[in-house]
Every structure is written in C-alpha cells, then in structure tokens.
Amino acid sequence: MSTVAVVDYGMGNLRSVAKALEHVAPAGTRVRVTDAAGEIAAAERVVFPGQGAAGDCMRAIAARGLRQPLLEAAHTRPFFGMCMGLQVLLGRSEENGGTDCLGVFGGEVRAFAPGLSDADGARLKIPHMGWNEVVQRPHPLWDGIANNTRFYFVHGYYATPADTSLVVGTTDYGHDFCSALAHGNLFACQFHPEKSSTAGLTLLHNFLRWDGGA
C-alpha cells in the first residue's frame, strides 16, 4: 500500500486537501493526515498544505518537532507544498516582522505593496484572492493542464526564490510573481489545488503518479 502523508501542524484546510487527494488517488493509496514525525518519515509521498501567518506556521512546526522530517522529505521523495507550504520553503519571510523559514531554497517571501493596479489602472485588493491565470514552464505535473489555466489564490505575500530557474509557474497581480516552483522531487504552488476545480484535481492526480523526476 502506498502512503501519502498530509502534514498537520495545526494550520490549513487539511480535510479538503485529503479528500481531494483521495478522490484522485490510485487504488491502494492511503492518505493520512498526521503530525507524527515517524509517519511523515515513512510515507512514500508528503503533502505540505498551509495557510495563515509565517511566524505561526514556523512556531507550530517547531513545537511538533516537524522541521527535520519536513526537510528530509523535501530532499528525498515526491513532496508537494501548497500556499504557505511553498512560502516556508524559502529562507525568510517579511511577515510578522521577519520570520526565518525552512531554507530549502534561497530567497525571501515579500508582501504585496499597497497601491498595485492592473493593466487598465484599476486598483487591486490585497490580499490577492480569487481565480487567476498561471503561466507554465515545462514540468510533468502540468500534464493535461492547459497553459494559462486559472487556479484559486488567497495570499498577501509571494515567494521570490533566489534561483529563478526553480520557477515553473508565474502569475500577474500588479506584477509577475512566482506561483509555482519545482526542483528534483519537489513541487510547490502558491494557489490552492484543492479549491481549483478540475485543474487542481489534475495537478494532484499527476503528483500521485509522479516518480519525482523532471
């Protein structure tokens, strides 16, 4: 039996993520919502969802002893980060007066500046909330998903990885930002696949059948 660990650190829409994974999982796959380091270490695949503030997220990870299991999983098996699960992969976030994150990749998470406007000059609301297009760069998890497909976002901060070759998806909200990144066995997105209708389910379907290669 293949096991997928959905990391529970007390923040995030875990039930809807688990249900979406179960809906598209191959027969014999067990989706387990867990905060147990041993279960995360033993799972064949790890999904790291999240929402809320960076400082709260990192404190919750530390309190549950999940930092090392997450770092190990991010380097050794198919790993999917969602929303805050993308942002905390970088070195530091501006949120909460500055928060040190997991540091899997160099770079920082920045706040959307006040006064952003779209191409027609209309003021954009912060946080960025709703459906928006993702411009893809080649990656196996986009298989079956048309370029410029719309996904569902809820966030006031965005990732700026130091290595731009990691970026496999960009979205325009006043300016282009990284909405998906990937490296080796890891894929992470700023949007919420579990809230993104057929395209989000297709992305999860692809992840559950992905061997972690480019």
Protein backbone atom coordinates (compact mmCIF):
# COMPACT_ATOMS: atom_id res chain seq x y z
CA MET A 1 0.00 0.00 0.00
CA SER A 2 1.30 3.45 -0.94
CA THR A 3 1.03 6.11 1.80
CA VAL A 4 0.62 9.85 1.37
CA ALA A 5 1.24 11.93 4.50
CA VAL A 6 -0.68 15.22 4.66
CA VAL A 7 1.25 17.22 7.22
CA ASP A 8 -0.87 18.53 10.09
CA TYR A 9 0.80 21.34 12.03
CA GLY A 10 -2.46 22.86 13.24
CA MET A 11 -2.98 25.23 10.32
CA GLY A 12 -4.50 24.64 6.90
CA ASN A 13 -7.58 23.24 5.20
CA LEU A 14 -6.50 19.67 5.74
CA ARG A 15 -9.83 17.88 5.32
CA SER A 16 -10.46 19.32 1.87
CA VAL A 17 -6.86 18.58 0.81
CA ALA A 18 -7.12 14.97 1.99
CA LYS A 19 -10.50 14.50 0.30
CA ALA A 20 -9.17 15.89 -2.98
CA LEU A 21 -6.18 13.53 -2.83
CA GLU A 22 -8.39 10.54 -2.03
CA HIS A 23 -10.64 11.43 -4.97
CA VAL A 24 -7.80 11.13 -7.50
CA ALA A 25 -5.53 8.58 -5.79
CA PRO A 26 -4.65 5.26 -7.41
CA ALA A 27 -6.24 2.16 -5.91
CA GLY A 28 -4.44 1.03 -2.77
CA THR A 29 -3.26 4.50 -1.78
CA ARG A 30 -3.68 5.53 1.84
CA VAL A 31 -3.98 9.27 2.54
CA ARG A 32 -3.07 10.00 6.14
CA VAL A 33 -3.41 13.40 7.87
CA THR A 34 -0.71 13.35 10.54
CA ASP A 35 1.53 15.40 12.80
CA ALA A 36 3.66 12.37 13.70
CA ALA A 37 7.28 12.68 12.62
CA GLY A 38 7.60 8.91 12.19
CA GLU A 39 4.61 8.66 9.88
CA ILE A 40 5.88 11.54 7.76
CA ALA A 41 9.31 9.89 7.56
CA ALA A 42 7.77 6.57 6.50
CA ALA A 43 5.36 7.91 3.86
CA GLU A 44 6.17 7.44 0.16
CA ARG A 45 4.81 10.92 -0.61
CA VAL A 46 4.40 14.05 1.50
CA VAL A 47 1.92 16.90 1.02
CA PHE A 48 2.56 20.07 3.00
CA PRO A 49 -0.51 22.35 2.88
CA GLY A 50 -0.78 25.51 4.89
CA GLN A 51 -2.41 28.85 5.46
CA GLY A 52 -2.14 31.65 7.98
CA ALA A 53 0.93 33.64 9.01
CA ALA A 54 4.55 32.58 8.53
CA GLY A 55 5.50 33.13 12.17
CA ASP A 56 2.65 30.99 13.45
CA CYS A 57 3.48 28.31 10.89
CA MET A 58 7.15 28.08 11.87
CA ARG A 59 6.33 28.03 15.60
CA ALA A 60 3.84 25.22 15.04
CA ILE A 61 6.36 23.22 13.01
CA ALA A 62 8.96 23.60 15.77
CA ALA A 63 6.51 22.74 18.55
CA ARG A 64 5.59 19.47 16.84
CA GLY A 65 9.18 18.52 16.03
CA LEU A 66 8.46 18.54 12.31
CA ARG A 67 11.33 20.64 10.97
CA GLN A 68 13.72 17.74 10.32
CA PRO A 69 11.08 15.34 8.91
CA LEU A 70 9.95 18.06 6.51
CA LEU A 71 13.48 18.87 5.40
CA GLU A 72 14.25 15.20 4.87
CA ALA A 73 11.06 14.65 2.88
CA ALA A 74 11.70 17.74 0.75
CA HIS A 75 15.01 16.24 -0.35
CA THR A 76 14.21 12.53 -0.66
CA ARG A 77 10.73 11.75 -2.05
CA PRO A 78 7.84 13.29 -4.00
CA PHE A 79 6.87 16.38 -2.00
CA PHE A 80 4.08 18.87 -2.69
CA GLY A 81 3.87 22.23 -0.88
CA MET A 82 0.71 24.35 -1.08
CA CYS A 83 0.25 28.06 -0.31
CA MET A 84 2.16 28.62 2.96
CA GLY A 85 3.70 25.24 2.18
CA LEU A 86 5.51 26.98 -0.69
CA GLN A 87 6.50 30.13 1.19
CA VAL A 88 8.16 28.44 4.15
CA LEU A 89 10.48 26.52 1.80
CA LEU A 90 12.43 29.75 1.29
CA GLY A 91 14.96 31.26 3.67
CA ARG A 92 12.99 34.13 5.15
CA SER A 93 9.62 35.88 5.07
CA GLU A 94 8.86 39.57 5.64
CA GLU A 95 5.72 38.53 7.52
CA ASN A 96 5.43 39.05 11.30
CA GLY A 97 8.32 41.50 11.31
CA GLY A 98 10.62 38.95 9.66
CA THR A 99 10.46 35.18 10.05
CA ASP A 100 13.18 32.62 9.40
CA CYS A 101 11.73 29.76 7.37
CA LEU A 102 12.91 26.26 6.43
CA GLY A 103 15.55 27.41 3.96
CA VAL A 104 15.22 24.57 1.47
CA PHE A 105 15.83 27.23 -1.18
CA GLY A 106 17.43 30.65 -1.04
CA GLY A 107 15.20 33.68 -1.37
CA GLU A 108 12.55 35.52 0.58
CA VAL A 109 8.81 35.98 0.83
CA ARG A 110 7.64 39.55 0.27
CA ALA A 111 4.42 41.43 0.90
CA PHE A 112 2.39 42.76 -1.99
CA ALA A 113 2.95 46.52 -1.96
CA PRO A 114 -0.04 48.81 -1.41
CA GLY A 115 -1.33 50.57 -4.49
CA LEU A 116 -0.95 47.78 -7.03
CA SER A 117 -3.06 48.17 -10.15
CA ASP A 118 -3.93 46.01 -13.14
CA ALA A 119 -3.20 46.76 -16.81
CA ASP A 120 -6.26 49.02 -17.01
CA GLY A 121 -5.22 51.05 -13.98
CA ALA A 122 -7.80 49.55 -11.61
CA ARG A 123 -6.66 49.23 -8.01
CA LEU A 124 -6.00 45.65 -6.90
CA LYS A 125 -7.10 44.44 -3.49
CA ILE A 126 -4.68 42.87 -1.03
CA PRO A 127 -4.73 40.01 -0.17
CA HIS A 128 -4.83 38.54 -3.64
CA MET A 129 -8.00 36.45 -3.50
CA GLY A 130 -9.75 34.58 -6.28
CA TRP A 131 -9.05 32.97 -9.64
CA ASN A 132 -6.01 33.91 -11.67
CA GLU A 133 -4.00 32.50 -14.56
CA VAL A 134 -0.77 30.56 -14.18
CA VAL A 135 1.74 30.79 -17.00
CA GLN A 136 3.54 27.46 -17.04
CA ARG A 137 7.11 26.42 -17.62
CA PRO A 138 7.62 22.73 -18.52
CA HIS A 139 7.10 20.26 -15.70
CA PRO A 140 5.47 16.79 -15.53
CA LEU A 141 2.81 17.94 -13.04
CA TRP A 142 1.30 20.29 -15.64
CA ASP A 143 0.46 17.31 -17.87
CA GLY A 144 -3.11 17.66 -19.14
CA ILE A 145 -3.44 21.25 -17.85
CA ALA A 146 -3.52 23.98 -20.49
CA ASN A 147 -1.14 26.89 -20.17
CA ASN A 148 -2.76 30.00 -18.63
CA THR A 149 -5.30 27.87 -16.74
CA ARG A 150 -6.85 29.68 -13.78
CA PHE A 151 -6.30 28.49 -10.21
CA TYR A 152 -7.64 29.77 -6.88
CA PHE A 153 -5.42 32.04 -4.74
CA VAL A 154 -5.66 33.52 -1.22
CA HIS A 155 -2.48 35.30 -0.09
CA GLY A 156 -0.93 38.65 0.77
CA TYR A 157 2.71 37.56 0.37
CA TYR A 158 4.59 35.96 -2.51
CA ALA A 159 7.77 33.93 -2.91
CA THR A 160 10.87 35.31 -4.64
CA PRO A 161 13.33 32.41 -4.98
CA ALA A 162 16.95 33.46 -5.47
CA ASP A 163 17.34 30.87 -8.24
CA THR A 164 14.80 31.83 -10.90
CA SER A 165 15.34 28.51 -12.69
CA LEU A 166 13.19 26.96 -9.94
CA VAL A 167 10.12 28.87 -11.15
CA VAL A 168 7.70 26.70 -13.15
CA GLY A 169 4.66 28.96 -12.89
CA THR A 170 4.09 32.72 -12.82
CA THR A 171 1.01 34.83 -12.23
CA ASP A 172 0.33 38.52 -12.82
CA TYR A 173 -1.11 40.51 -9.91
CA GLY A 174 0.15 44.02 -10.41
CA HIS A 175 3.42 42.37 -11.40
CA ASP A 176 4.53 38.84 -12.18
CA PHE A 177 5.25 36.62 -9.18
CA CYS A 178 6.28 33.01 -8.67
CA SER A 179 3.11 30.92 -8.34
CA ALA A 180 4.81 27.53 -8.67
CA LEU A 181 8.35 26.26 -8.19
CA ALA A 182 10.00 22.88 -8.57
CA HIS A 183 13.31 21.16 -8.07
CA GLY A 184 14.02 17.45 -8.34
CA ASN A 185 11.42 15.58 -6.29
CA LEU A 186 9.72 18.75 -5.01
CA PHE A 187 6.85 20.81 -6.42
CA ALA A 188 5.13 23.70 -4.64
CA CYS A 189 2.45 26.18 -5.61
CA GLN A 190 1.05 29.39 -4.15
CA PHE A 191 -2.53 28.62 -5.17
CA HIS A 192 -4.86 26.04 -3.62
CA PRO A 193 -5.23 22.94 -5.83
CA GLU A 194 -7.98 21.55 -3.61
CA LYS A 195 -10.08 24.68 -4.37
CA SER A 196 -9.19 24.86 -8.07
CA SER A 197 -11.79 22.58 -9.65
CA THR A 198 -10.74 20.17 -12.41
CA ALA A 199 -7.31 21.73 -12.98
CA GLY A 200 -6.42 21.40 -9.30
CA LEU A 201 -7.53 17.78 -9.22
CA THR A 202 -5.50 17.07 -12.35
CA LEU A 203 -2.42 18.53 -10.67
CA LEU A 204 -2.94 16.28 -7.63
CA HIS A 205 -3.63 13.29 -9.88
CA ASN A 206 -0.30 13.88 -11.61
CA PHE A 207 1.55 14.27 -8.31
CA LEU A 208 0.27 10.93 -7.00
CA ARG A 209 1.67 9.18 -10.08
CA TRP A 210 4.90 11.17 -10.36
CA ASP A 211 8.21 9.47 -9.64
CA GLY A 212 9.86 12.72 -8.52
CA GLY A 213 11.84 13.22 -11.72
CA ALA A 214 11.91 16.18 -14.07
